[in-house]
PDB file of C-alpha atoms in Angstrom:
ATOM      1  CA  MET A   2     106.568 112.171 102.784  1.00 72.00           C
ATOM      2  CA  THR A   3     104.581 112.716 100.125  1.00 85.00           C
ATOM      3  CA  GLY A   4     100.538 112.370  99.781  1.00 92.00           C
ATOM      4  CA  PHE A   5     100.233 112.587 103.975  1.00 97.00           C
ATOM      5  CA  ALA A   6      98.542 115.790 105.305  1.00 97.00           C
ATOM      6  CA  ALA A   7     100.469 117.209 107.585  1.00 95.00           C
ATOM      7  CA  THR A   8      97.932 117.168 110.332  1.00 97.00           C
ATOM      8  CA  PRO A   9      98.392 118.887 113.985  1.00 97.00           C
ATOM      9  CA  GLU A  10      97.773 117.181 118.014  1.00 97.00           C
ATOM     10  CA  PRO A  11      94.407 116.439 117.695  1.00 98.00           C
ATOM     11  CA  PRO A  12      91.770 116.443 117.672  1.00 98.00           C
ATOM     12  CA  TYR A  13      90.470 117.933 114.483  1.00 98.00           C
ATOM     13  CA  TRP A  14      88.227 115.998 111.939  1.00 98.00           C
ATOM     14  CA  ALA A  15      87.638 114.261 109.656  1.00 98.00           C
ATOM     15  CA  VAL A  16      85.884 114.212 105.875  1.00 97.00           C
ATOM     16  CA  ILE A  17      86.069 110.663 104.777  1.00 98.00           C
ATOM     17  CA  PHE A  18      84.700 110.522 101.137  1.00 95.00           C
ATOM     18  CA  THR A  19      84.423 106.770  98.878  1.00 96.00           C
ATOM     19  CA  SER A  20      83.401 107.103  96.006  1.00 93.00           C
ATOM     20  CA  ARG A  21      83.433 104.565  92.889  1.00 93.00           C
ATOM     21  CA  ARG A  22      84.006 106.424  89.677  1.00 89.00           C
ATOM     22  CA  THR A  23      82.020 105.942  86.419  1.00 86.00           C
ATOM     23  CA  SER A  24      84.035 105.411  83.357  1.00 85.00           C
ATOM     24  CA  GLY A  25      85.955 107.736  80.882  1.00 84.00           C
ATOM     25  CA  ASP A  26      86.727 111.746  82.526  1.00 83.00           C
ATOM     26  CA  ARG A  27      84.446 114.295  81.229  1.00 82.00           C
ATOM     27  CA  GLY A  28      86.239 116.893  83.104  1.00 82.00           C
ATOM     28  CA  TYR A  29      86.748 115.254  86.138  1.00 84.00           C
ATOM     29  CA  ALA A  30      90.610 115.164  86.586  1.00 85.00           C
ATOM     30  CA  ALA A  31      89.452 119.028  86.258  1.00 84.00           C
ATOM     31  CA  MET A  32      87.016 119.674  88.577  1.00 83.00           C
ATOM     32  CA  ALA A  33      89.537 117.260  91.099  1.00 85.00           C
ATOM     33  CA  ASP A  34      92.609 119.478  90.611  1.00 87.00           C
ATOM     34  CA  GLN A  35      90.349 122.566  91.275  1.00 85.00           C
ATOM     35  CA  MET A  36      87.930 120.760  94.304  1.00 86.00           C
ATOM     36  CA  GLU A  37      91.120 119.915  95.941  1.00 89.00           C
ATOM     37  CA  ARG A  38      92.904 124.221  95.513  1.00 90.00           C
ATOM     38  CA  LEU A  39      89.631 125.752  96.150  1.00 89.00           C
ATOM     39  CA  ALA A  40      89.870 122.913  99.534  1.00 91.00           C
ATOM     40  CA  SER A  41      93.155 123.843 100.195  1.00 92.00           C
ATOM     41  CA  GLU A  42      92.430 127.824 100.193  1.00 92.00           C
ATOM     42  CA  GLN A  43      89.504 126.825 102.722  1.00 93.00           C
ATOM     43  CA  ALA A  44      89.980 128.540 106.434  1.00 95.00           C
ATOM     44  CA  GLY A  45      90.176 126.034 108.594  1.00 97.00           C
ATOM     45  CA  PHE A  46      91.881 123.161 106.627  1.00 97.00           C
ATOM     46  CA  LEU A  47      94.637 121.343 107.522  1.00 98.00           C
ATOM     47  CA  GLY A  48      95.334 118.510 104.491  1.00 97.00           C
ATOM     48  CA  ILE A  49      94.325 115.610 102.158  1.00 96.00           C
ATOM     49  CA  GLU A  50      94.840 112.588 101.626  1.00 97.00           C
ATOM     50  CA  SER A  51      93.265 110.140  98.377  1.00 95.00           C
ATOM     51  CA  ALA A  52      94.114 106.724  96.526  1.00 96.00           C
ATOM     52  CA  ARG A  53      92.285 105.854  93.829  1.00 94.00           C
ATOM     53  CA  SER A  54      92.289 101.268  93.213  1.00 94.00           C
ATOM     54  CA  ASP A  55      93.254 100.625  88.942  1.00 90.00           C
ATOM     55  CA  ASP A  56      89.035  98.821  89.892  1.00 88.00           C
ATOM     56  CA  GLY A  57      87.786 102.211  90.320  1.00 89.00           C
ATOM     57  CA  LEU A  58      87.611 102.681  93.854  1.00 95.00           C
ATOM     58  CA  GLY A  59      89.055 105.945  94.923  1.00 95.00           C
ATOM     59  CA  ILE A  60      89.159 107.352  98.760  1.00 97.00           C
ATOM     60  CA  THR A  61      89.841 110.803  99.596  1.00 95.00           C
ATOM     61  CA  VAL A  62      90.097 112.733 102.742  1.00 97.00           C
ATOM     62  CA  SER A  63      90.364 115.961 103.873  1.00 96.00           C
ATOM     63  CA  TYR A  64      91.490 117.113 107.669  1.00 98.00           C
ATOM     64  CA  TRP A  65      89.937 120.207 108.807  1.00 98.00           C
ATOM     65  CA  ARG A  66      90.029 122.266 112.301  1.00 98.00           C
ATOM     66  CA  ASP A  67      86.367 122.190 113.222  1.00 97.00           C
ATOM     67  CA  GLN A  68      83.268 121.155 112.190  1.00 96.00           C
ATOM     68  CA  ALA A  69      82.688 125.083 110.374  1.00 96.00           C
ATOM     69  CA  SER A  70      85.450 124.245 108.433  1.00 96.00           C
ATOM     70  CA  ILE A  71      83.472 121.164 106.900  1.00 95.00           C
ATOM     71  CA  ALA A  72      80.717 123.017 107.559  1.00 94.00           C
ATOM     72  CA  SER A  73      82.002 126.861 104.749  1.00 92.00           C
ATOM     73  CA  TRP A  74      83.835 124.369 102.721  1.00 91.00           C
ATOM     74  CA  LYS A  75      80.909 122.224 102.225  1.00 89.00           C
ATOM     75  CA  ALA A  76      78.985 125.366 100.718  1.00 88.00           C
ATOM     76  CA  GLU A  77      81.280 126.919  98.180  1.00 86.00           C
ATOM     77  CA  ALA A  78      81.774 122.781  96.993  1.00 82.00           C
ATOM     78  CA  ARG A  79      78.195 122.920  95.627  1.00 77.00           C
ATOM     79  CA  HIS A  80      78.466 126.532  94.615  1.00 72.00           C
ATOM     80  CA  MET A  81      81.661 125.505  92.077  1.00 74.00           C
ATOM     81  CA  ALA A  82      80.228 122.416  91.095  1.00 70.00           C
ATOM     82  CA  ALA A  83      77.139 124.626  89.561  1.00 61.00           C
ATOM     83  CA  GLN A  84      77.900 127.319  88.417  1.00 62.00           C
ATOM     84  CA  HIS A  85      81.412 125.591  86.595  1.00 55.00           C
ATOM     85  CA  LEU A  86      81.805 121.808  86.598  1.00 51.00           C
ATOM     86  CA  GLY A  87      78.112 120.906  85.651  1.00 47.00           C
ATOM     87  CA  VAL A  88      77.259 117.792  86.465  1.00 51.00           C
ATOM     88  CA  GLU A  89      77.172 114.548  88.153  1.00 60.00           C
ATOM     89  CA  GLY A  90      77.619 111.962  86.102  1.00 80.00           C
ATOM     90  CA  TRP A  91      81.099 111.167  87.719  1.00 84.00           C
ATOM     91  CA  TYR A  92      80.219 108.656  90.369  1.00 87.00           C
ATOM     92  CA  GLU A  93      78.351 105.715  90.684  1.00 88.00           C
ATOM     93  CA  HIS A  94      77.786 105.851  93.949  1.00 90.00           C
ATOM     94  CA  TYR A  95      79.817 107.819  97.166  1.00 91.00           C
ATOM     95  CA  GLU A  96      79.435 107.189 100.532  1.00 94.00           C
ATOM     96  CA  VAL A  97      80.705 110.176 103.081  1.00 94.00           C
ATOM     97  CA  ARG A  98      81.834 110.571 107.195  1.00 98.00           C
ATOM     98  CA  VAL A  99      82.364 113.267 108.357  1.00 97.00           C
ATOM     99  CA  ALA A 100      84.495 111.932 112.215  1.00 98.00           C
ATOM    100  CA  LYS A 101      86.091 113.190 114.895  1.00 98.00           C
ATOM    101  CA  VAL A 102      89.795 112.463 114.576  1.00 98.00           C
ATOM    102  CA  GLU A 103      90.855 111.419 118.626  1.00 98.00           C
ATOM    103  CA  ARG A 104      93.452 110.477 119.053  1.00 97.00           C
ATOM    104  CA  ALA A 105      96.949 109.132 115.571  1.00 97.00           C
ATOM    105  CA  TYR A 106     100.096 108.080 115.657  1.00 93.00           C
ATOM    106  CA  ALA A 107     102.722 107.931 112.767  1.00 92.00           C
ATOM    107  CA  GLY A 108     105.098 104.776 111.759  1.00 87.00           C
ATOM    108  CA  PRO A 109     107.333 102.264 111.413  1.00 83.00           C
ATOM    109  CA  ALA A 110     108.560 103.253 115.168  1.00 68.00           C
ATOM    110  CA  ASP A 111     111.842 101.971 114.621  1.00 51.00           C
ATOM    111  CA  ARG A 112     112.651 103.627 110.644  1.00 42.00           C
TER     112      ARG A 112
ATOM    113  CA  MET B  19      77.919  98.264  96.271  1.00 72.00           C
ATOM    114  CA  THR B  20      80.951  97.072  95.759  1.00 85.00           C
ATOM    115  CA  GLY B  21      84.049  98.242  97.927  1.00 92.00           C
ATOM    116  CA  PHE B  22      81.747 100.196 100.094  1.00 97.00           C
ATOM    117  CA  ALA B  23      81.387  99.071 103.609  1.00 97.00           C
ATOM    118  CA  ALA B  24      78.157  99.013 104.711  1.00 95.00           C
ATOM    119  CA  THR B  25      78.234 101.140 108.027  1.00 97.00           C
ATOM    120  CA  PRO B  26      74.829 101.973 110.370  1.00 97.00           C
ATOM    121  CA  GLU B  27      73.901 105.340 111.635  1.00 97.00           C
ATOM    122  CA  PRO B  28      76.319 106.739 113.122  1.00 98.00           C
ATOM    123  CA  PRO B  29      77.473 107.468 115.798  1.00 98.00           C
ATOM    124  CA  TYR B  30      80.680 104.499 115.588  1.00 98.00           C
ATOM    125  CA  TRP B  31      84.743 104.641 114.455  1.00 98.00           C
ATOM    126  CA  ALA B  32      86.762 104.562 111.947  1.00 98.00           C
ATOM    127  CA  VAL B  33      90.482 103.856 111.627  1.00 97.00           C
ATOM    128  CA  ILE B  34      91.670 105.798 108.826  1.00 98.00           C
ATOM    129  CA  PHE B  35      95.127 104.064 107.820  1.00 95.00           C
ATOM    130  CA  THR B  36      96.964 106.506 105.433  1.00 96.00           C
ATOM    131  CA  SER B  37     100.221 103.768 104.809  1.00 93.00           C
ATOM    132  CA  ARG B  38     103.255 104.476 101.186  1.00 93.00           C
ATOM    133  CA  ARG B  39     104.271 100.365 101.004  1.00 89.00           C
ATOM    134  CA  THR B  40     108.312 100.327  99.810  1.00 86.00           C
ATOM    135  CA  SER B  41     108.518  98.389  96.665  1.00 85.00           C
ATOM    136  CA  GLY B  42     107.842  93.874  96.272  1.00 84.00           C
ATOM    137  CA  ASP B  43     105.500  91.791  98.077  1.00 83.00           C
ATOM    138  CA  ARG B  44     107.117  90.002  99.994  1.00 82.00           C
ATOM    139  CA  GLY B  45     104.240  88.129 101.680  1.00 82.00           C
ATOM    140  CA  TYR B  46     102.553  91.934 101.819  1.00 84.00           C
ATOM    141  CA  ALA B  47      99.733  90.885  99.529  1.00 85.00           C
ATOM    142  CA  ALA B  48      99.422  87.556 101.621  1.00 84.00           C
ATOM    143  CA  MET B  49      99.647  89.357 105.081  1.00 83.00           C
ATOM    144  CA  ALA B  50      96.918  92.265 103.649  1.00 85.00           C
ATOM    145  CA  ASP B  51      94.599  89.676 102.778  1.00 88.00           C
ATOM    146  CA  GLN B  52      95.035  87.495 105.928  1.00 85.00           C
ATOM    147  CA  MET B  53      94.828  90.893 108.352  1.00 86.00           C
ATOM    148  CA  GLU B  54      91.279  91.797 106.707  1.00 89.00           C
ATOM    149  CA  ARG B  55      89.866  88.717 107.000  1.00 90.00           C
ATOM    150  CA  LEU B  56      90.724  88.468 110.821  1.00 89.00           C
ATOM    151  CA  ALA B  57      89.271  91.770 111.328  1.00 91.00           C
ATOM    152  CA  SER B  58      86.403  90.376 109.768  1.00 92.00           C
ATOM    153  CA  GLU B  59      86.029  88.448 112.661  1.00 92.00           C
ATOM    154  CA  GLN B  60      86.621  90.508 115.098  1.00 93.00           C
ATOM    155  CA  ALA B  61      83.618  91.271 117.520  1.00 95.00           C
ATOM    156  CA  GLY B  62      82.177  95.298 116.767  1.00 97.00           C
ATOM    157  CA  PHE B  63      84.279  94.816 113.137  1.00 97.00           C
ATOM    158  CA  LEU B  64      81.896  97.231 110.955  1.00 98.00           C
ATOM    159  CA  GLY B  65      83.491  96.813 107.184  1.00 97.00           C
ATOM    160  CA  ILE B  66      86.425  98.274 105.390  1.00 96.00           C
ATOM    161  CA  GLU B  67      87.034 100.069 102.358  1.00 97.00           C
ATOM    162  CA  SER B  68      90.510 100.031 101.142  1.00 95.00           C
ATOM    163  CA  ALA B  69      92.405 101.577  98.208  1.00 96.00           C
ATOM    164  CA  ARG B  70      95.898 101.978  95.930  1.00 94.00           C
ATOM    165  CA  SER B  71      96.930 104.555  93.872  1.00 94.00           C
ATOM    166  CA  ASP B  72      99.712 103.507  91.210  1.00 90.00           C
ATOM    167  CA  ASP B  73     102.794 105.395  92.671  1.00 88.00           C
ATOM    168  CA  GLY B  74     102.321 102.865  96.195  1.00 89.00           C
ATOM    169  CA  LEU B  75     100.283 105.767  98.577  1.00 95.00           C
ATOM    170  CA  GLY B  76      97.518 103.441 100.087  1.00 95.00           C
ATOM    171  CA  ILE B  77      94.442 104.480 102.233  1.00 97.00           C
ATOM    172  CA  THR B  78      92.049 101.895 103.855  1.00 95.00           C
ATOM    173  CA  VAL B  79      89.306 102.752 105.830  1.00 97.00           C
ATOM    174  CA  SER B  80      88.103 100.185 108.534  1.00 96.00           C
ATOM    175  CA  TYR B  81      84.375 100.967 110.349  1.00 98.00           C
ATOM    176  CA  TRP B  82      84.400  99.512 114.425  1.00 98.00           C
ATOM    177  CA  ARG B  83      80.986  99.897 116.741  1.00 98.00           C
ATOM    178  CA  ASP B  84      83.298 101.356 119.560  1.00 97.00           C
ATOM    179  CA  GLN B  85      86.216 102.037 121.075  1.00 96.00           C
ATOM    180  CA  ALA B  86      86.741  99.128 122.780  1.00 96.00           C
ATOM    181  CA  SER B  87      87.011  96.876 119.369  1.00 96.00           C
ATOM    182  CA  ILE B  88      89.529  98.966 118.000  1.00 95.00           C
ATOM    183  CA  ALA B  89      91.569  98.035 120.928  1.00 94.00           C
ATOM    184  CA  SER B  90      91.200  94.065 120.306  1.00 92.00           C
ATOM    185  CA  TRP B  91      91.974  94.181 117.324  1.00 91.00           C
ATOM    186  CA  LYS B  92      94.958  95.797 117.331  1.00 89.00           C
ATOM    187  CA  ALA B  93      95.455  93.350 120.351  1.00 88.00           C
ATOM    188  CA  GLU B  94      95.367  90.680 117.674  1.00 86.00           C
ATOM    189  CA  ALA B  95      96.820  92.053 114.774  1.00 82.00           C
ATOM    190  CA  ARG B  96      99.815  92.976 117.147  1.00 77.00           C
ATOM    191  CA  HIS B  97      99.327  89.433 118.314  1.00 72.00           C
ATOM    192  CA  MET B  98      99.107  88.216 114.429  1.00 74.00           C
ATOM    193  CA  ALA B  99     102.222  89.799 113.083  1.00 70.00           C
ATOM    194  CA  ALA B 100     104.823  88.885 115.390  1.00 61.00           C
ATOM    195  CA  GLN B 101     103.739  85.211 115.644  1.00 60.00           C
ATOM    196  CA  HIS B 102     102.819  84.846 112.043  1.00 55.00           C
ATOM    197  CA  LEU B 103     104.223  87.668 109.984  1.00 51.00           C
ATOM    198  CA  GLY B 104     107.265  88.368 110.283  1.00 47.00           C
ATOM    199  CA  VAL B 105     108.676  91.699 110.506  1.00 52.00           C
ATOM    200  CA  GLU B 106     107.941  95.159 108.754  1.00 60.00           C
ATOM    201  CA  GLY B 107     109.760  96.381 105.833  1.00 80.00           C
ATOM    202  CA  TRP B 108     106.187  96.151 104.115  1.00 84.00           C
ATOM    203  CA  TYR B 109     105.654 100.390 105.079  1.00 87.00           C
ATOM    204  CA  GLU B 110     107.801 103.594 103.608  1.00 88.00           C
ATOM    205  CA  HIS B 111     105.457 105.659 106.859  1.00 90.00           C
ATOM    206  CA  TYR B 112     101.378 105.373 107.847  1.00 91.00           C
ATOM    207  CA  GLU B 113      99.932 107.180 109.199  1.00 94.00           C
ATOM    208  CA  VAL B 114      96.851 106.065 112.394  1.00 94.00           C
ATOM    209  CA  ARG B 115      94.224 108.365 112.304  1.00 98.00           C
ATOM    210  CA  VAL B 116      90.563 107.190 115.481  1.00 97.00           C
ATOM    211  CA  ALA B 117      88.128 108.656 114.516  1.00 98.00           C
ATOM    212  CA  LYS B 118      84.619 108.796 115.535  1.00 98.00           C
ATOM    213  CA  VAL B 119      81.823 108.887 112.485  1.00 98.00           C
ATOM    214  CA  GLU B 120      78.801 111.758 113.522  1.00 98.00           C
ATOM    215  CA  ARG B 121      77.137 111.693 110.133  1.00 97.00           C
ATOM    216  CA  ALA B 122      76.791 110.599 107.163  1.00 97.00           C
ATOM    217  CA  TYR B 123      75.489 110.219 104.446  1.00 93.00           C
ATOM    218  CA  ALA B 124      75.675 108.971 100.367  1.00 92.00           C
ATOM    219  CA  GLY B 125      75.207 109.661  96.521  1.00 87.00           C
ATOM    220  CA  PRO B 126      75.013 110.160  94.518  1.00 83.00           C
ATOM    221  CA  ALA B 127      71.252 111.739  95.322  1.00 68.00           C
ATOM    222  CA  ASP B 128      69.177 111.749  91.787  1.00 50.00           C
ATOM    223  CA  ARG B 129      69.955 108.166  90.373  1.00 42.00           C
TER     224      ARG B 129
END
Protein backbone atom coordinates (compact mmCIF):
# COMPACT_ATOMS: atom_id res chain seq x y z
CA MET A 1 0.00 0.00 0.00
CA THR A 2 1.24 3.50 -0.88
CA GLY A 3 3.54 5.08 1.64
CA PHE A 4 4.51 1.91 3.50
CA ALA A 5 7.95 0.34 3.29
CA ALA A 6 7.90 -3.31 2.20
CA THR A 7 10.41 -4.48 4.78
CA PRO A 8 11.54 -8.11 5.20
CA GLU A 9 11.28 -10.19 8.37
CA PRO A 10 13.27 -8.64 11.25
CA PRO A 11 15.97 -8.14 12.24
CA TYR A 12 16.87 -5.06 10.19
CA TRP A 13 17.66 -1.44 11.07
CA ALA A 14 15.68 1.80 11.21
CA VAL A 15 16.88 5.40 11.14
CA ILE A 16 14.20 7.56 12.77
CA PHE A 17 14.58 11.20 11.72
CA THR A 18 12.25 13.60 13.56
CA SER A 19 12.47 17.22 12.47
CA ARG A 20 10.89 20.62 12.70
CA ARG A 21 11.21 22.66 9.50
CA THR A 22 11.97 26.32 9.26
CA SER A 23 9.50 28.25 7.10
CA GLY A 24 9.99 28.67 3.33
CA ASP A 25 11.14 26.03 0.88
CA ARG A 26 14.57 27.37 -0.18
CA GLY A 27 15.37 24.22 -2.14
CA TYR A 28 14.15 21.87 0.56
CA ALA A 29 11.63 19.85 -1.46
CA ALA A 30 14.15 19.27 -4.27
CA MET A 31 16.81 18.24 -1.74
CA ALA A 32 14.42 15.87 0.03
CA ASP A 33 13.48 14.20 -3.27
CA GLN A 34 17.12 13.88 -4.24
CA MET A 35 18.05 12.43 -0.84
CA GLU A 36 15.28 9.86 -1.06
CA ARG A 37 16.36 8.86 -4.59
CA LEU A 38 19.97 8.59 -3.44
CA ALA A 39 18.96 6.47 -0.44
CA SER A 40 16.98 4.08 -2.62
CA GLU A 41 20.08 3.46 -4.75
CA GLN A 42 22.26 2.50 -1.77
CA ALA A 43 23.17 -1.11 -1.04
CA GLY A 44 21.14 -2.37 1.90
CA PHE A 45 18.27 0.11 1.51
CA LEU A 46 14.95 -1.55 2.39
CA GLY A 47 12.44 1.29 2.23
CA ILE A 48 11.35 4.65 3.60
CA GLU A 49 8.24 6.11 5.24
CA SER A 50 7.60 9.80 5.75
CA ALA A 51 4.92 12.07 7.22
CA ARG A 52 4.84 15.78 8.00
CA SER A 53 2.06 17.58 9.85
CA ASP A 54 0.83 21.02 8.92
CA ASP A 55 2.44 22.37 12.09
CA GLY A 56 5.89 21.57 10.62
CA LEU A 57 6.81 18.44 12.60
CA GLY A 58 7.96 15.59 10.38
CA ILE A 59 9.04 12.00 10.90
CA THR A 60 10.95 10.05 8.26
CA VAL A 61 11.95 6.46 8.94
CA SER A 62 14.37 4.75 6.56
CA TYR A 63 14.99 1.03 6.83
CA TRP A 64 18.31 -0.70 6.22
CA ARG A 65 19.72 -4.20 6.09
CA ASP A 66 22.55 -3.54 8.55
CA GLN A 67 24.60 -0.87 10.26
CA ALA A 68 27.18 -0.85 7.45
CA SER A 69 24.49 0.26 4.96
CA ILE A 70 23.53 3.11 7.28
CA ALA A 71 27.14 4.21 7.58
CA SER A 72 27.65 4.27 3.79
CA TRP A 73 24.40 6.13 3.28
CA LYS A 74 25.35 8.71 5.91
CA ALA A 75 28.71 9.33 4.20
CA GLU A 76 27.01 9.70 0.78
CA ALA A 77 24.34 12.02 2.11
CA ARG A 78 26.90 14.26 3.77
CA HIS A 79 28.93 14.36 0.58
CA MET A 80 25.90 15.27 -1.52
CA ALA A 81 24.74 17.90 0.92
CA ALA A 82 28.17 19.52 0.93
CA GLN A 83 28.64 19.38 -2.85
CA HIS A 84 25.29 20.23 -4.30
CA LEU A 85 22.79 21.37 -1.81
CA GLY A 86 24.28 24.27 0.03
CA VAL A 87 23.99 24.48 3.73
CA GLU A 88 21.74 24.38 6.71
CA GLY A 89 18.76 26.47 7.45
CA TRP A 90 16.17 23.83 6.56
CA TYR A 91 15.61 22.63 10.09
CA GLU A 92 14.97 24.36 13.37
CA HIS A 93 15.79 21.14 15.14
CA TYR A 94 16.14 17.44 14.42
CA GLU A 95 16.72 14.19 16.28
CA VAL A 96 18.20 11.09 14.69
CA ARG A 97 17.80 7.69 16.32
CA VAL A 98 19.34 4.51 14.95
CA ALA A 99 17.49 1.41 16.06
CA LYS A 100 17.48 -2.32 15.43
CA VAL A 101 14.00 -3.61 14.52
CA GLU A 102 13.39 -6.81 16.46
CA ARG A 103 9.69 -7.47 15.82
CA ALA A 104 7.10 -6.32 13.30
CA TYR A 105 3.46 -6.93 12.51
CA ALA A 106 0.73 -5.40 10.38
CA GLY A 107 -2.99 -4.78 10.69
CA PRO A 108 -5.92 -4.45 10.96
CA ALA A 109 -6.05 -8.17 11.63
CA ASP A 110 -9.59 -8.81 10.33
CA ARG A 111 -9.47 -7.07 7.01
CA MET B 1 11.24 21.86 21.61
CA THR B 2 7.56 21.14 20.95
CA GLY B 3 6.79 17.78 19.42
CA PHE B 4 10.10 16.10 20.25
CA ALA B 5 10.45 13.36 22.84
CA ALA B 6 13.05 14.12 25.52
CA THR B 7 14.60 10.67 25.52
CA PRO B 8 17.59 9.64 27.67
CA GLU B 9 20.89 8.24 26.41
CA PRO B 10 20.42 4.96 24.49
CA PRO B 11 19.75 2.13 24.81
CA TYR B 12 15.97 2.35 25.02
CA TRP B 13 13.12 1.08 22.83
CA ALA B 14 10.95 2.56 20.09
CA VAL B 15 7.56 1.45 18.78
CA ILE B 16 7.19 2.76 15.23
CA PHE B 17 3.52 2.86 14.21
CA THR B 18 2.95 3.76 10.54
CA SER B 19 -0.68 4.01 9.49
CA ARG B 20 -3.06 5.09 6.78
CA ARG B 21 -6.35 6.41 8.10
CA THR B 22 -9.76 5.78 6.68
CA SER B 23 -11.76 8.94 6.02
CA GLY B 24 -14.00 10.51 8.66
CA ASP B 25 -13.20 10.97 12.34
CA ARG B 26 -15.72 8.58 13.98
CA GLY B 27 -14.17 9.07 17.41
CA TYR B 28 -10.60 8.74 16.19
CA ALA B 29 -9.21 12.04 17.52
CA ALA B 30 -10.68 11.43 20.99
CA MET B 31 -9.30 7.86 20.99
CA ALA B 32 -5.86 9.05 19.89
CA ASP B 33 -5.75 11.66 22.66
CA GLN B 34 -6.85 9.11 25.23
CA MET B 35 -4.28 6.56 24.03
CA GLU B 36 -1.51 9.14 24.27
CA ARG B 37 -2.58 10.12 27.77
CA LEU B 38 -2.75 6.47 28.80
CA ALA B 39 0.71 5.81 27.35
CA SER B 40 2.21 8.73 29.22
CA GLU B 41 0.94 7.28 32.51
CA GLN B 42 2.60 3.89 31.95
CA ALA B 43 5.76 2.87 33.78
CA GLY B 44 8.72 3.06 31.44
CA PHE B 45 7.17 5.58 29.04
CA LEU B 46 9.83 8.00 27.76
CA GLY B 47 8.01 10.11 25.18
CA ILE B 48 6.08 10.17 21.91
CA GLU B 49 6.42 11.86 18.52
CA SER B 50 3.70 11.99 15.90
CA ALA B 51 3.14 13.38 12.40
CA ARG B 52 0.40 12.89 9.82
CA SER B 53 0.47 14.19 6.27
CA ASP B 54 -2.57 15.58 4.50
CA ASP B 55 -2.64 12.49 2.30
CA GLY B 56 -3.53 10.39 5.40
CA LEU B 57 -0.20 8.67 6.10
CA GLY B 58 0.87 9.00 9.72
CA ILE B 59 3.87 7.95 11.78
CA THR B 60 3.81 7.81 15.58
CA VAL B 61 6.90 6.74 17.47
CA SER B 62 6.62 6.03 21.19
CA TYR B 63 9.73 5.50 23.27
CA TRP B 64 10.04 3.08 26.17
CA ARG B 65 12.58 2.09 28.78
CA ASP B 66 12.46 -1.63 28.03
CA GLN B 67 10.47 -4.39 26.37
CA ALA B 68 8.49 -5.06 29.54
CA SER B 69 7.07 -1.50 29.44
CA ILE B 70 5.99 -2.04 25.84
CA ALA B 71 4.27 -5.31 26.74
CA SER B 72 2.31 -3.70 29.61
CA TRP B 73 1.34 -0.75 27.46
CA LYS B 74 0.13 -3.04 24.69
CA ALA B 75 -2.04 -4.99 27.13
CA GLU B 76 -3.51 -1.74 28.55
CA ALA B 77 -4.16 -0.28 25.12
CA ARG B 78 -5.97 -3.42 23.98
CA HIS B 79 -8.03 -3.43 27.11
CA MET B 80 -9.00 0.20 26.68
CA ALA B 81 -9.82 -0.25 23.01
CA ALA B 82 -12.04 -3.23 23.77
CA GLN B 83 -13.79 -1.62 26.74
CA HIS B 84 -14.38 1.93 25.74
CA LEU B 85 -13.54 2.69 22.21
CA GLY B 86 -15.44 0.29 20.05
CA VAL B 87 -13.77 -1.40 17.18
CA GLU B 88 -11.78 -1.06 14.05
CA GLY B 89 -12.46 1.03 11.04
CA TRP B 90 -9.97 3.78 11.87
CA TYR B 91 -7.15 2.42 9.75
CA GLU B 92 -6.93 1.13 6.22
CA HIS B 93 -3.60 -0.37 7.08
CA TYR B 94 -0.89 -0.13 9.70
CA GLU B 95 2.57 -1.49 10.40
CA VAL B 96 4.08 -1.79 13.87
CA ARG B 97 7.81 -2.19 14.34
CA VAL B 98 9.46 -2.63 17.73
CA ALA B 99 13.09 -1.55 17.73
CA LYS B 100 15.95 -1.07 20.15
CA VAL B 101 17.50 2.40 19.85
CA GLU B 102 21.27 2.02 19.90
CA ARG B 103 22.48 5.52 19.00
CA ALA B 104 21.00 9.01 18.94
CA TYR B 105 22.09 12.54 18.11
CA ALA B 106 20.49 15.93 17.51
CA GLY B 107 21.09 18.89 15.23
CA PRO B 108 21.67 21.18 13.48
CA ALA B 109 25.17 21.10 14.94
CA ASP B 110 25.98 24.80 14.54
CA ARG B 111 22.92 26.40 16.01
